[in-house]
Amino acid sequence: QVQLVESGGGLVQAGASLRLSCAASGRTFTMGWFRQGPGKEREFVAAINWNGESTYYTDSVKGRFTVSRDKYKSAMYLEMNSLKPEDTAIYYCAAFPNTTDYYQVSNWRSWGQGTQVTISS
């Protein structure tokens, strides 16, 4: 079973940037980022296909976040710019979606433990 490990979270001020990383212990195909804010359900943030040529974003992060990957290292990244307090959440890496409906949490089979991102106003 492929293990996923996130890193790069932290506490920053609004307007700052962070870069999250997800390292996979084996080969993956489409990978995704999700987040779960305080008192909220886990939600889709972004996804990227196996070769990085197709990317998907939720509307609230379009233009601010960029997902990328290094397919040779089985690693995925999330560059987050212009961060807002509402971006505060635990960010999770996911892999092996069952369908192409990447927005649904239940469609992903493997998850990391998450990394905390906190944005102060």
Coordinates of C-alpha atoms in Angstrom, one line a residue, residues 65-112:
F65 CA -3.0 28.0 -5.7
T66 CA -1.0 26.0 -8.2
V67 CA -0.7 22.2 -8.1
S68 CA 2.2 20.5 -9.6
R69 CA 4.1 17.2 -9.4
D70 CA 7.3 15.5 -10.1
K71 CA 6.2 12.2 -11.6
Y72 CA 9.7 10.7 -11.3
K73 CA 9.8 11.3 -7.6
S74 CA 6.1 10.4 -7.0
A75 CA 5.8 13.8 -5.3
M76 CA 3.1 16.5 -5.5
Y77 CA 3.1 20.1 -4.5
L78 CA 0.7 22.9 -3.7
E79 CA 1.9 26.4 -4.1
M80 CA -0.4 28.7 -2.1
N81 CA -0.2 32.4 -2.7
S82 CA -2.3 35.3 -1.3
L83 CA -3.4 33.2 1.6
K84 CA -6.5 34.2 3.5
P85 CA -7.7 33.4 7.0
E86 CA -10.4 31.2 5.4
D87 CA -7.7 29.0 3.9
T88 CA -6.9 27.8 7.5
A89 CA -7.3 24.1 7.5
I90 CA -5.6 20.7 7.7
Y91 CA -4.5 19.9 4.2
Y92 CA -4.5 16.3 3.0
C93 CA -2.9 14.6 0.1
A94 CA -4.9 11.9 -1.6
A95 CA -4.3 9.3 -4.3
F96 CA -6.0 6.6 -6.4
P97 CA -9.4 8.1 -7.2
N98 CA -12.0 5.5 -8.1
T99 CA -13.6 7.8 -10.7
T100 CA -12.9 11.0 -12.5
D101 CA -15.2 12.9 -10.1
Y102 CA -12.2 14.2 -8.2
Y103 CA -14.3 16.6 -6.1
Q104 CA -15.8 13.8 -4.0
V105 CA -13.9 12.8 -0.9
S106 CA -15.4 9.3 -1.0
N107 CA -13.8 8.6 -4.4
W108 CA -10.2 8.6 -3.1
R109 CA -8.7 5.5 -1.7
S110 CA -5.5 6.6 -0.1
W111 CA -4.9 9.6 2.3
G112 CA -2.0 11.2 4.1

